[in-house]
Amino acid sequence: MGGDQAVSSLKGVGPAIAANLNKLGVSTLQDVLFHLPLRYVDKTTVTSIRSLRHGDSRVVVGKIDGVQLTYGRRRSLIIGVTDETGQMLFRMFFFSRAQQRALQPGQWIWLFGEARLGSKGMEMIHPEYRVSADIPESPTSNSLTPVYPTTDGVSQVIWMKITTQVLANITENVEELLPLGILDKLALPHLVDALREIHRPAKSSLDDEGAIPVAMRERLVFEELLAQHLSLRQLREQREQKSAVALNNTSDLQHGYLSSLPFDLTKAQERVAVEVSLDLERSLPMNRLVQGDVGSGKTVVAALALLKAVASSGQAAFMAPTELLAEQHLATLSKWFVPLGIRVGWLSGKQKKSERTTVLEFLLSGEIQVVVGTHALFQDGVEFNRLLLIIIDEQHRFGVEQRLALRNKGMKGKEPHQLVMTATPIPRTLAMAFYADIEVSSIDELPPGRIPIDTVVVSDNRRPELIGRVKDACAKGQQAYWVCPLIDESGVLQAQAATDTVELLMVEMPNIKVALVHGRMKSAEKGVVMQRFRDGETQLLVATTVIEVGVDVPNASLMVIENAERLGLSQLHQLRGRVGRGNQKSVCLLMYQGKLGQNARQRLALMRETNDGFKIARKDLEMRGPGEMLGTRQTGELGLRIANVIRDQHWLVVVEKIAGELLQNHRGVIEPLTKRWLGHRGVYGNV
Ligand code: ADP
Ligand code: MG
């Protein structure tokens, strides 16, 4: 098909331009068609000089009434242009002799450019222009001029030339892949019509904001979301070809464990535990995401799954994104499992070599049944005897490749089951679009007796008052966090800020035992600090955002977050989740510096209004976009070209249904469809 031809087959596209186009992901004629304009400009209407506004891109027609060559800071050619309403200037810094000669007073001139208010009134710098002896003909075309996203070396003029060529043979260059019956049912235009209209819209068809005609955009949005969804469904089909060890369905271990807990599971924990259990008893690899707000008790559910692997004479790995959290899981799981006779091991990057060697031996021999650790778990050289299950906490902190690496450590021909957990809930719409490959369970209930956290937003000039509150809380036997979330890549500044704060606070609260934890401390040191805080030996813990995930100290009931205005919603919610874990009323004080911008004010207000992690996640998504949330930072953006999951969420249910229909009756279109939309970046899915 013509659409597969390289862009270099177009007139005017030599190797240099072709290379630049490739950089934009445009290598074939079909790609040219899917490279959509950012916006349009109207070159069909002439604007009178008097009604020009600064910043408008407009066409002006007038007569040249003066030409002047100036040698100010830069040599420039200034041309005066008048029409019946006024005068403006046309300025050029680069020009040839021939250009200069053609621009003569008395000539007519047609200009298109951005009007700016200069020191001598309205002007255009380097506009597009045409000079003529007679009044220029008014343009006959009724279509608007597209402006394409581009890169150095590919001008808008080039884009016009190449899109015009590809559009001329559009029916050869792009194939309608969606069955006509489906298009009719959804009242969507045909692809060729949509693309034509998008590249060369009629003036009348733009919406109020000058954007692509909605119906035409919808056609492409739908196709893109469909392709995305289909690729995930395919991944799922592939996974269903693989096999895993089916785990035993009953075990005394689980009973022993449950009866040792000082509480009953919540209804939600029970339900999710059953969902996980059923997955594990199948000989297909499990791929399940457990989402539950901070404090909903995900670890207990994970523990039940771990026990199932152990009961089937296998091994399980539990991976967490930070040393601190991994250590805490080690402490919790050891407390629970060691009395049941289970051997729990520990693997981290900061471990002594001799210790690590022993752990690696015991993993290979199968002696260690449950191993807890950080990124160290998926590295080369870590080998298991019989790895049946992997659990990944706070999965959005890991990249896809890292999760895959761990999954490849299973037994020959058998994939380990995989459970990932997150406290950053994925809104339903997103889950449908991007987690088609994964089952989702929600622990949508907190353990009983939790008292909602009060959140207060305060300016940092009320710091003395806050210090008073910390003192009061500690006097009552409670504990507090003081978070200094300075953002910097290396963590050096963060650590410094926290260190400075500790010194200040120690002076201001001489009777309170203050400790410090930050990311640049040695892990053993961190462990000691956390343990002492957990044991109540220290009352106030000054920390960087290292405590963001998972840290669990129920007696801590007060949290101060400095510079809260700099943090994202989900991060604030995570941090706040460190308090409100016990049986007393907790308070979170969000301190901000200076004057709040509108966005920051909105974010902090939302934190004050709600403790609902789902609501916060949805809002966060709207304000920041989905990349962060899905953990795709490492693998590039979601890669949607046209669709926007928030704006276009109304399509997602339809997409799911139509995808099913295509998989049933039109399998032939699936491959070209996914290739068209995802071919250039490969499909990762959320494995
Ligand atoms: P998260 O979902 O944030 O990982 P955790 O698993 O750390 O939550 O649990 C938070 C706290 O709640 C822990 O102290 C845990 O022991 C406790 N917990 C978990 N489940 C229950 C329950 N059903 N009833 C009471 N407390 C519970
Ligand atoms: Mg947790």
XYZ file of C-alpha atoms and ligand atoms in Angstrom:
715
model
C 0.000 0.000 0.000
C 1.120 3.552 -0.688
C 0.931 4.447 2.959
C 3.936 2.260 3.759
C 6.194 4.180 1.402
C 8.955 6.179 2.993
C 8.587 9.953 3.283
C 11.663 10.315 1.122
C 9.472 9.298 -1.831
C 7.766 12.692 -1.588
C 8.842 15.622 -3.710
C 10.989 18.028 -1.756
C 11.984 15.545 0.927
C 15.709 14.882 0.768
C 17.755 12.890 3.267
C 18.117 15.792 5.713
C 14.408 16.519 5.916
C 13.600 12.813 6.012
C 15.908 12.422 8.999
C 14.212 15.305 10.789
C 10.805 13.846 10.053
C 11.910 10.510 11.436
C 12.819 12.249 14.644
C 9.200 13.285 14.913
C 8.109 9.690 14.435
C 7.102 10.334 10.830
C 8.715 7.837 8.495
C 5.951 6.723 6.135
C 3.239 8.444 4.145
C 0.664 7.102 6.555
C 2.606 8.694 9.415
C 2.337 12.048 7.644
C -1.431 11.755 7.757
C -1.399 10.992 11.463
C 0.814 13.953 12.233
C -1.978 16.338 13.098
C -2.011 20.122 13.146
C -1.727 21.866 16.470
C -4.011 24.678 15.417
C -5.125 26.640 12.372
C -4.679 30.142 11.140
C -7.074 31.969 8.952
C -5.417 33.420 5.869
C -8.685 33.841 4.039
C -9.924 36.963 5.776
C -8.263 40.355 5.525
C -8.077 42.321 8.763
C -8.013 46.106 8.793
C -4.877 47.570 10.323
C -6.832 49.446 12.948
C -8.416 46.288 14.314
C -5.132 44.361 14.713
C -4.472 43.191 18.253
C -1.120 42.325 19.765
C -0.488 38.597 19.390
C -3.015 37.952 16.610
C -1.877 36.184 13.461
C -3.686 37.973 10.664
C -3.688 38.884 7.002
C -3.337 42.549 6.119
C -3.561 44.069 2.644
C -2.294 47.596 2.012
C 0.026 49.817 0.059
C 3.705 50.382 0.771
C 4.129 54.017 1.775
C 7.773 54.096 2.725
C 10.901 51.939 2.926
C 13.767 52.668 5.231
C 17.055 50.911 5.847
C 18.227 51.509 9.419
C 21.508 50.719 11.146
C 20.503 50.709 14.789
C 21.591 47.873 17.012
C 20.824 45.624 14.077
C 20.574 46.466 10.453
C 16.943 46.265 9.458
C 14.587 47.075 6.652
C 11.420 48.839 7.766
C 8.490 49.052 5.413
C 5.476 51.227 6.141
C 2.124 49.759 5.065
C -1.184 51.611 5.031
C -4.752 50.699 4.341
C -7.807 52.916 4.675
C -7.841 52.427 8.461
C -4.253 53.127 9.474
C -0.550 52.423 9.205
C 1.695 49.616 10.418
C 5.311 48.563 10.030
C 6.778 45.479 8.439
C 10.289 44.777 9.683
C 12.975 42.458 8.336
C 16.416 41.762 9.752
C 17.485 39.361 7.050
C 16.797 40.193 3.442
C 18.340 39.954 0.040
C 19.069 42.693 -2.475
C 16.258 41.341 -4.628
C 13.789 41.548 -1.774
C 14.854 45.080 -1.020
C 14.472 46.077 -4.667
C 10.982 44.591 -4.954
C 9.644 46.493 -1.976
C 8.889 49.862 -3.551
C 6.572 52.586 -2.300
C 3.301 52.549 -4.171
C 3.242 48.747 -4.554
C 0.418 46.679 -3.078
C 1.395 44.207 -0.392
C -0.286 41.156 1.153
C 1.083 40.234 4.609
C 0.456 37.374 6.968
C 2.084 37.330 10.392
C 1.804 37.911 14.073
C 0.973 41.492 14.984
C 3.001 42.981 17.818
C 2.751 46.299 19.502
C 6.160 47.918 19.018
C 7.476 51.329 20.018
C 6.097 52.811 16.795
C 2.722 51.084 16.817
C 1.667 47.758 15.319
C 4.282 45.825 13.433
C 4.980 42.408 11.968
C 8.449 40.936 11.983
C 9.336 38.663 9.077
C 5.748 38.004 8.026
C 4.893 35.966 4.976
C 4.330 38.517 2.194
C 3.617 39.051 -1.495
C 4.133 42.268 -3.428
C 2.101 43.140 -6.512
C 1.451 46.106 -8.766
C -2.301 45.626 -8.547
C -4.511 45.007 -5.585
C -3.888 41.365 -4.568
C -6.650 38.959 -5.429
C -8.637 37.858 -2.453
C -7.798 34.211 -1.757
C -10.177 31.745 -3.303
C -9.599 28.857 -0.941
C -12.071 28.531 1.847
C -9.859 26.338 4.009
C -7.777 27.329 6.972
C -4.033 26.972 7.148
C -2.843 24.264 9.539
C 0.102 24.780 11.847
C 1.934 21.504 12.461
C 4.018 20.557 15.460
C 7.529 20.475 14.130
C 11.229 20.550 14.724
C 14.173 22.559 13.414
C 14.703 22.034 9.739
C 11.086 21.305 8.839
C 9.252 24.562 8.241
C 5.500 24.995 8.003
C 5.973 25.524 4.285
C 7.505 22.064 4.017
C 4.677 20.587 6.047
C 2.164 22.169 3.693
C 3.981 20.715 0.699
C 4.201 17.187 2.036
C 0.723 17.000 3.504
C -0.705 18.331 0.252
C 1.023 15.555 -1.689
C -0.110 12.815 0.675
C -3.658 14.161 0.832
C -3.851 14.207 -2.946
C -3.674 10.387 -2.933
C -5.158 9.867 0.440
C -7.224 6.823 -0.420
C -4.068 4.999 -1.472
C -2.135 6.136 1.558
C -4.428 5.184 4.361
C -6.744 2.270 4.764
C -10.074 2.263 6.547
C -9.638 -0.470 9.130
C -12.867 -0.144 11.067
C -15.810 -2.129 9.716
C -18.375 0.212 8.205
C -21.155 -1.285 10.289
C -19.374 -0.178 13.437
C -18.766 3.330 12.141
C -22.407 3.683 11.193
C -23.551 2.430 14.550
C -21.378 4.985 16.319
C -22.191 7.743 13.823
C -18.504 8.330 13.186
C -17.117 9.675 9.906
C -14.845 7.599 7.697
C -11.145 7.893 8.329
C -10.355 9.520 4.990
C -12.998 12.195 5.504
C -11.840 12.858 9.027
C -8.195 13.202 8.010
C -9.000 15.485 5.089
C -11.058 17.723 7.275
C -8.440 17.787 10.012
C -5.608 18.708 7.660
C -7.620 21.217 5.612
C -10.678 22.232 7.559
C -13.266 24.471 6.020
C -13.482 27.771 7.790
C -16.958 27.102 8.961
C -16.165 23.842 10.701
C -13.844 24.920 13.531
C -15.264 25.118 16.982
C -15.280 28.299 19.060
C -11.742 27.834 20.257
C -10.454 27.305 16.763
C -9.834 23.609 17.426
C -10.185 20.591 15.147
C -13.795 19.802 14.274
C -14.991 17.663 17.126
C -16.620 14.879 15.136
C -13.445 14.448 13.096
C -11.231 14.410 16.144
C -13.560 11.937 17.825
C -13.071 9.561 14.923
C -9.334 9.454 15.528
C -9.621 9.482 19.306
C -11.868 6.463 19.129
C -9.536 4.604 16.822
C -6.535 5.380 18.969
C -8.175 4.293 22.215
C -9.389 1.168 20.472
C -5.892 0.327 19.236
C -4.450 0.911 22.687
C -7.049 -1.287 24.307
C -6.661 -4.045 21.717
C -2.934 -4.190 22.248
C -3.495 -4.770 25.939
C -6.088 -7.434 25.245
C -3.530 -9.148 23.055
C -0.980 -9.057 25.819
C -3.531 -10.671 28.007
C -4.175 -13.385 25.459
C -0.443 -14.002 25.276
C -0.246 -14.273 29.025
C -3.047 -16.784 29.000
C -0.862 -19.049 26.872
C 1.665 -19.192 29.707
C 1.415 -21.464 32.668
C 2.109 -21.195 36.354
C 2.122 -23.578 39.274
C -1.374 -23.820 40.739
C -1.086 -23.308 44.483
C -2.817 -25.481 47.092
C -6.248 -24.303 47.983
C -6.146 -24.886 51.722
C -3.462 -24.506 54.290
C -3.062 -24.647 58.037
C -0.522 -21.865 57.743
C -3.176 -19.341 56.794
C -5.404 -20.389 59.660
C -2.542 -20.196 62.092
C -1.625 -16.779 60.827
C -5.133 -15.353 60.936
C -5.735 -16.555 64.453
C -2.510 -14.900 65.582
C -3.649 -11.458 64.412
C -5.070 -9.168 67.093
C -7.880 -8.113 64.745
C -10.378 -9.546 62.286
C -10.031 -8.824 58.613
C -12.336 -6.183 57.213
C -14.988 -7.326 54.732
C -12.962 -5.712 51.960
C -9.757 -7.488 52.988
C -11.613 -10.792 53.077
C -13.091 -10.244 49.641
C -9.781 -9.278 48.066
C -7.976 -12.153 49.806
C -10.463 -14.548 48.223
C -9.998 -12.972 44.791
C -6.240 -13.381 45.101
C -6.577 -16.922 46.407
C -8.713 -18.029 43.495
C -6.181 -16.626 41.050
C -3.359 -18.453 42.777
C -5.150 -21.777 42.535
C -5.206 -21.572 38.769
C -2.418 -22.756 36.532
C -2.403 -19.402 34.710
C -0.031 -16.787 36.039
C -1.901 -14.325 38.202
C -1.568 -10.676 37.253
C -3.509 -8.746 39.835
C -3.358 -5.242 41.173
C -4.603 -4.645 44.679
C -5.410 -1.034 45.262
C -6.347 0.303 48.627
C -6.055 3.628 50.271
C -3.231 4.257 52.714
C -3.867 2.269 55.863
C -6.459 -0.041 54.328
C -4.375 -3.056 55.308
C -2.843 -4.327 52.095
C 0.064 -6.025 53.857
C -2.220 -8.554 55.555
C -3.665 -9.538 52.191
C -0.146 -9.866 50.798
C 0.837 -12.040 53.740
C -1.996 -14.468 53.022
C -0.764 -14.835 49.454
C 2.828 -15.379 50.621
C 1.657 -18.154 52.924
C -0.053 -19.867 50.040
C 3.212 -20.005 48.133
C 5.031 -21.373 51.168
C 2.321 -23.992 51.702
C 2.936 -25.196 48.166
C 6.596 -25.803 49.026
C 7.625 -22.745 47.087
C 9.297 -19.407 47.511
C 7.929 -15.901 47.346
C 9.589 -12.528 46.891
C 8.234 -9.296 48.313
C 9.721 -6.160 46.773
C 9.366 -2.588 48.031
C 10.652 0.628 46.455
C 12.593 2.021 49.413
C 14.936 0.479 51.973
C 12.851 1.956 54.725
C 9.655 0.362 53.558
C 11.319 -2.933 52.736
C 12.788 -3.046 56.218
C 9.444 -2.363 57.737
C 7.895 -5.190 55.741
C 10.732 -7.431 56.880
C 9.978 -6.557 60.507
C 6.237 -7.120 60.089
C 6.533 -10.358 58.142
C 9.187 -11.753 60.483
C 6.953 -11.008 63.436
C 4.083 -12.828 61.750
C 5.909 -15.679 60.013
C 8.833 -16.725 62.171
C 6.506 -18.126 64.887
C 4.929 -20.260 62.138
C 8.322 -21.769 61.362
C 8.829 -19.908 58.094
C 12.293 -18.689 57.100
C 12.257 -15.053 56.047
C 15.259 -13.525 54.258
C 16.440 -10.041 53.354
C 18.152 -8.716 50.268
C 19.198 -5.135 49.697
C 21.778 -3.248 47.730
C 23.443 -1.922 50.853
C 23.974 -5.303 52.466
C 27.445 -6.581 53.372
C 28.894 -8.825 50.724
C 29.272 -11.869 52.961
C 25.712 -11.566 54.149
C 24.473 -11.205 50.597
C 26.377 -14.287 49.488
C 24.684 -16.351 52.171
C 21.258 -15.050 51.247
C 21.865 -15.827 47.577
C 22.889 -19.384 48.501
C 19.780 -19.878 50.593
C 17.576 -18.550 47.830
C 19.099 -20.951 45.366
C 18.774 -23.891 47.748
C 15.221 -22.971 48.681
C 16.085 -22.612 52.352
C 14.724 -19.063 52.429
C 10.998 -19.250 51.784
C 10.025 -15.619 51.821
C 12.501 -12.948 50.785
C 11.885 -9.267 51.321
C 13.937 -6.616 49.597
C 14.415 -3.670 47.346
C 15.518 -3.369 43.722
C 18.297 -5.775 44.646
C 15.812 -8.619 44.179
C 15.624 -8.503 40.418
C 19.302 -8.114 39.728
C 21.401 -10.645 37.860
C 22.841 -13.280 40.105
C 19.724 -13.585 42.214
C 18.386 -17.054 41.573
C 15.585 -18.932 43.199
C 14.948 -22.595 43.726
C 11.196 -22.494 43.251
C 9.848 -18.988 42.953
C 6.067 -19.182 42.782
C 4.922 -15.692 43.686
C 6.171 -12.149 43.524
C 4.569 -9.266 45.317
C 5.467 -5.709 44.485
C 4.469 -2.968 46.865
C 3.814 0.548 45.563
C 4.213 -0.761 42.045
C 4.105 2.671 40.421
C 7.575 3.274 41.786
C 9.039 0.572 39.593
C 9.527 0.536 35.866
C 8.019 -2.100 33.668
C 11.413 -3.600 32.861
C 12.194 -4.010 36.535
C 8.992 -5.886 37.134
C 9.661 -8.061 34.093
C 13.169 -8.847 35.308
C 11.794 -10.170 38.556
C 9.153 -12.175 36.767
C 11.808 -13.903 34.710
C 13.260 -15.502 37.811
C 10.576 -18.162 37.957
C 10.983 -21.860 37.274
C 11.574 -23.180 33.796
C 8.402 -22.954 31.733
C 6.418 -21.616 34.672
C 5.791 -17.990 35.385
C 5.522 -16.849 38.951
C 2.183 -15.383 39.975
C 2.328 -11.645 40.349
C 0.555 -9.367 42.769
C 1.156 -5.646 42.691
C -0.116 -3.252 45.290
C -0.672 0.450 45.228
C -2.049 3.101 47.517
C -2.443 5.471 44.608
C -5.729 4.193 43.327
C -6.221 4.097 39.625
C -9.471 5.752 38.619
C -11.817 3.310 36.934
C -11.613 4.979 33.574
C -7.852 4.719 33.492
C -7.901 1.167 34.696
C -10.120 0.258 31.777
C -7.962 1.981 29.250
C -4.563 0.937 30.477
C -4.965 -2.070 32.672
C -6.930 -4.279 30.356
C -4.139 -6.760 30.926
C -4.451 -6.833 34.659
C -7.174 -7.718 37.139
C -7.916 -5.082 39.723
C -9.090 -5.622 43.293
C -9.966 -2.785 45.625
C -9.753 -2.742 49.397
C -12.343 -0.030 49.635
C -12.789 0.059 53.392
C -10.541 1.075 56.269
C -10.183 -1.039 59.421
C -12.774 -0.046 61.994
C -12.065 2.562 64.622
C -9.990 4.809 62.429
C -10.731 8.423 63.172
C -10.581 10.706 60.124
C -7.553 12.997 59.999
C -8.098 16.738 60.339
C -6.133 18.694 57.789
C -5.295 22.334 58.321
C -3.595 24.672 55.842
C -1.411 27.328 57.463
C 1.075 29.937 56.387
C 4.590 29.423 57.664
C 4.459 32.685 59.588
C 2.388 30.740 62.090
C 5.296 28.450 62.762
C 5.522 29.276 66.514
C 1.931 28.149 66.902
C 2.706 24.869 65.141
C 5.652 24.271 67.401
C 3.279 24.768 70.307
C 0.994 22.073 68.913
C 3.854 19.633 68.532
C 4.852 20.243 72.142
C 1.280 19.690 73.333
C 0.926 16.453 71.415
C 4.210 15.092 72.733
C 3.284 16.130 76.279
C 0.201 13.926 75.923
C 2.378 10.951 75.014
C 1.724 11.154 71.296
C 4.316 11.294 68.541
C 4.757 13.577 65.555
C 6.387 13.842 62.141
C 7.895 17.015 60.734
C 8.393 16.650 56.996
C 10.804 18.816 54.981
C 10.106 17.999 51.377
C 12.669 20.081 49.564
C 12.800 18.728 46.089
C 16.175 17.993 44.559
C 17.469 15.201 42.460
C 20.395 14.086 44.530
C 18.731 14.312 47.887
C 21.642 16.400 49.158
C 19.608 19.569 49.645
C 16.730 17.614 51.133
C 18.998 16.064 53.676
C 20.513 19.452 54.427
C 17.128 21.099 54.888
C 16.036 18.354 57.218
C 19.300 18.589 59.175
C 18.872 22.355 59.573
C 15.299 21.946 60.665
C 16.262 19.386 63.274
C 18.742 21.788 64.803
C 16.188 24.585 64.952
C 13.507 22.393 66.413
C 15.851 20.994 69.043
C 16.516 24.522 70.234
C 12.855 25.389 70.262
C 11.737 22.197 71.949
C 14.506 21.372 74.404
C 12.412 18.846 76.319
C 11.381 16.794 73.352
C 13.373 13.923 71.941
C 13.900 14.711 68.274
C 15.356 12.373 65.650
C 16.193 12.734 61.997
C 15.805 10.422 59.027
C 16.697 11.155 55.413
C 17.558 9.325 52.252
C 21.298 9.817 52.455
C 21.692 8.040 55.751
C 23.091 4.500 55.800
C 20.321 1.974 55.825
C 21.344 0.476 59.163
C 21.291 3.938 60.653
C 17.861 4.617 59.193
C 16.634 1.316 60.547
C 17.786 2.214 64.065
C 16.117 5.630 63.932
C 12.844 4.148 62.710
C 12.901 1.396 65.286
C 13.425 3.882 68.105
C 10.570 5.998 66.827
C 8.361 2.937 66.562
C 9.289 1.984 70.123
C 8.353 5.450 71.344
C 11.884 6.346 72.418
C 11.843 9.445 70.250
C 8.848 11.734 70.082
C 9.382 13.856 67.031
C 10.745 12.516 63.778
C 12.034 15.078 61.333
C 12.088 13.490 57.911
C 12.380 14.037 54.210
C 9.888 12.409 51.877
C 11.618 9.041 52.455
C 8.790 8.305 54.850
C 6.259 8.835 52.097
C 5.385 5.233 51.486
C 4.295 2.596 53.888
C 5.814 3.672 57.203
C 3.475 2.496 59.937
C 3.696 3.938 63.474
C 0.176 3.985 64.945
C 1.063 6.222 67.892
C 2.058 9.101 65.630
C -0.901 11.458 65.440
C 0.482 14.789 64.293
C 2.220 15.658 61.067
C 3.612 18.970 59.921
C 4.504 19.218 56.222
C 6.646 22.176 55.255
C 6.361 23.630 51.764
C 3.278 21.580 51.169
C 2.484 23.796 48.195
C 5.324 22.197 46.262
C 4.034 18.665 46.488
C 1.568 16.861 44.275
C -1.751 15.711 45.654
C -1.019 12.018 45.687
C 2.260 12.581 47.449
C 0.603 14.726 50.111
C -2.021 12.074 50.590
C 0.630 9.403 50.988
C 2.536 11.473 53.507
C -0.588 12.299 55.444
C -1.376 8.614 55.563
C 1.496 8.150 58.051
C -0.819 9.515 60.735
C -4.362 8.481 61.582
C -3.229 4.862 61.984
C -4.024 4.499 65.657
C -7.018 5.071 67.850
C -6.589 8.778 68.454
C -7.613 11.838 66.507
C -4.818 12.878 64.147
C -3.999 16.214 62.631
C -2.033 17.087 59.518
C -0.750 20.652 59.212
C 0.085 21.721 55.686
C 2.427 24.662 55.891
C 3.075 26.899 52.909
C 5.507 29.681 52.180
C 4.714 33.065 50.701
C 1.638 33.674 48.648
C -0.175 30.720 47.141
C -0.829 30.501 43.419
C -4.261 29.439 42.299
C -3.323 25.890 41.463
C -1.567 25.377 44.795
C -4.477 26.891 46.681
C -6.880 24.494 44.966
C -4.709 21.520 45.747
C -4.346 22.348 49.415
C -8.070 23.077 49.707
C -8.857 19.644 48.312
C -6.538 18.050 50.864
C -8.425 19.848 53.597
C -11.785 18.745 52.256
C -11.219 15.062 51.743
C -9.394 12.005 53.023
C -10.634 9.936 50.134
C -7.690 8.624 48.171
C -9.800 7.909 45.093
C -11.104 11.433 44.910
C -7.612 12.797 45.353
C -6.183 10.519 42.704
C -8.818 11.587 40.213
C -8.128 15.229 40.864
C -4.399 14.659 40.692
C -4.845 13.015 37.346
C -6.813 15.972 36.055
C -4.239 18.431 37.277
C -1.095 16.571 36.277
C -1.964 14.071 33.600
C -1.661 10.326 33.878
C 2.037 9.646 33.238
C 3.113 9.865 36.828
C 0.281 7.792 38.124
C 0.804 4.828 35.875
C 4.480 4.633 36.568
C 5.342 5.317 32.987
C 7.924 7.937 33.764
C 10.648 5.432 33.071
C 9.160 4.136 29.867
C 8.129 7.410 28.317
C 4.705 8.915 28.295
C 1.605 6.899 27.654
C 2.181 7.792 24.078
C -1.332 8.803 23.236
C -1.159 11.047 20.212
C -4.633 12.480 20.104
C -6.757 11.002 22.827
C -6.825 12.477 26.270
C -8.010 10.064 28.911
C -9.825 12.696 30.894
C -11.540 14.521 28.074
C -12.289 11.359 26.158
C -13.281 9.018 28.935
C -16.803 8.744 27.558
C -15.354 6.476 24.886
C -13.790 3.911 27.150
C -16.863 1.758 27.714
C -17.624 1.756 23.996
C -14.031 0.911 23.193
C -14.141 -2.141 25.420
C -17.277 -3.397 23.727
C -16.114 -2.785 20.180
C -12.756 -4.380 20.954
C -14.624 -7.519 21.933
C -16.521 -7.407 18.659
C -13.318 -7.052 16.620
C -11.642 -9.890 18.481
C -14.638 -12.077 17.683
C -15.437 -11.174 14.114
C -12.709 -9.027 12.576
C -9.391 -10.334 13.844
C -7.671 -9.347 10.628
C -7.808 -5.638 11.392
C -6.254 -5.896 14.834
C -2.663 -6.143 13.775
C -2.687 -3.244 11.291
C -4.681 -1.156 13.740
C -2.293 -1.609 16.659
C 0.655 -1.196 14.351
C -0.721 2.062 13.000
C -1.077 3.593 16.437
C 1.497 1.844 18.592
C 3.951 0.437 16.113
C 6.461 3.184 16.583
C 6.959 2.629 20.283
C 6.282 -1.027 20.874
C 3.787 -2.306 23.351
C 4.673 -2.669 26.967
C 1.274 -2.816 28.538
C 1.240 -2.940 32.262
C 2.724 -6.315 32.773
P -1.450 -0.204 53.760
O -2.664 -0.632 53.017
O -1.297 1.273 53.792
O -0.207 -0.921 53.313
P -0.955 -1.623 56.192
O -1.005 -2.983 55.644
O 0.367 -1.048 56.507
O -1.754 -0.622 55.265
O -1.909 -1.580 57.463
C -2.056 -0.426 58.239
C -2.243 -0.743 59.692
O -3.534 -1.309 59.899
C -1.266 -1.764 60.215
O -0.876 -1.364 61.510
C -2.072 -3.047 60.262
O -1.591 -3.928 61.242
C -3.435 -2.535 60.594
N -4.538 -3.388 60.116
C -4.580 -4.043 58.926
N -5.751 -4.689 58.797
C -6.469 -4.417 59.907
C -7.769 -4.795 60.371
N -8.566 -5.576 59.650
N -8.183 -4.315 61.548
C -7.377 -3.514 62.287
N -6.156 -3.142 61.938
C -5.689 -3.574 60.751
Mg 1.616 -0.555 52.621
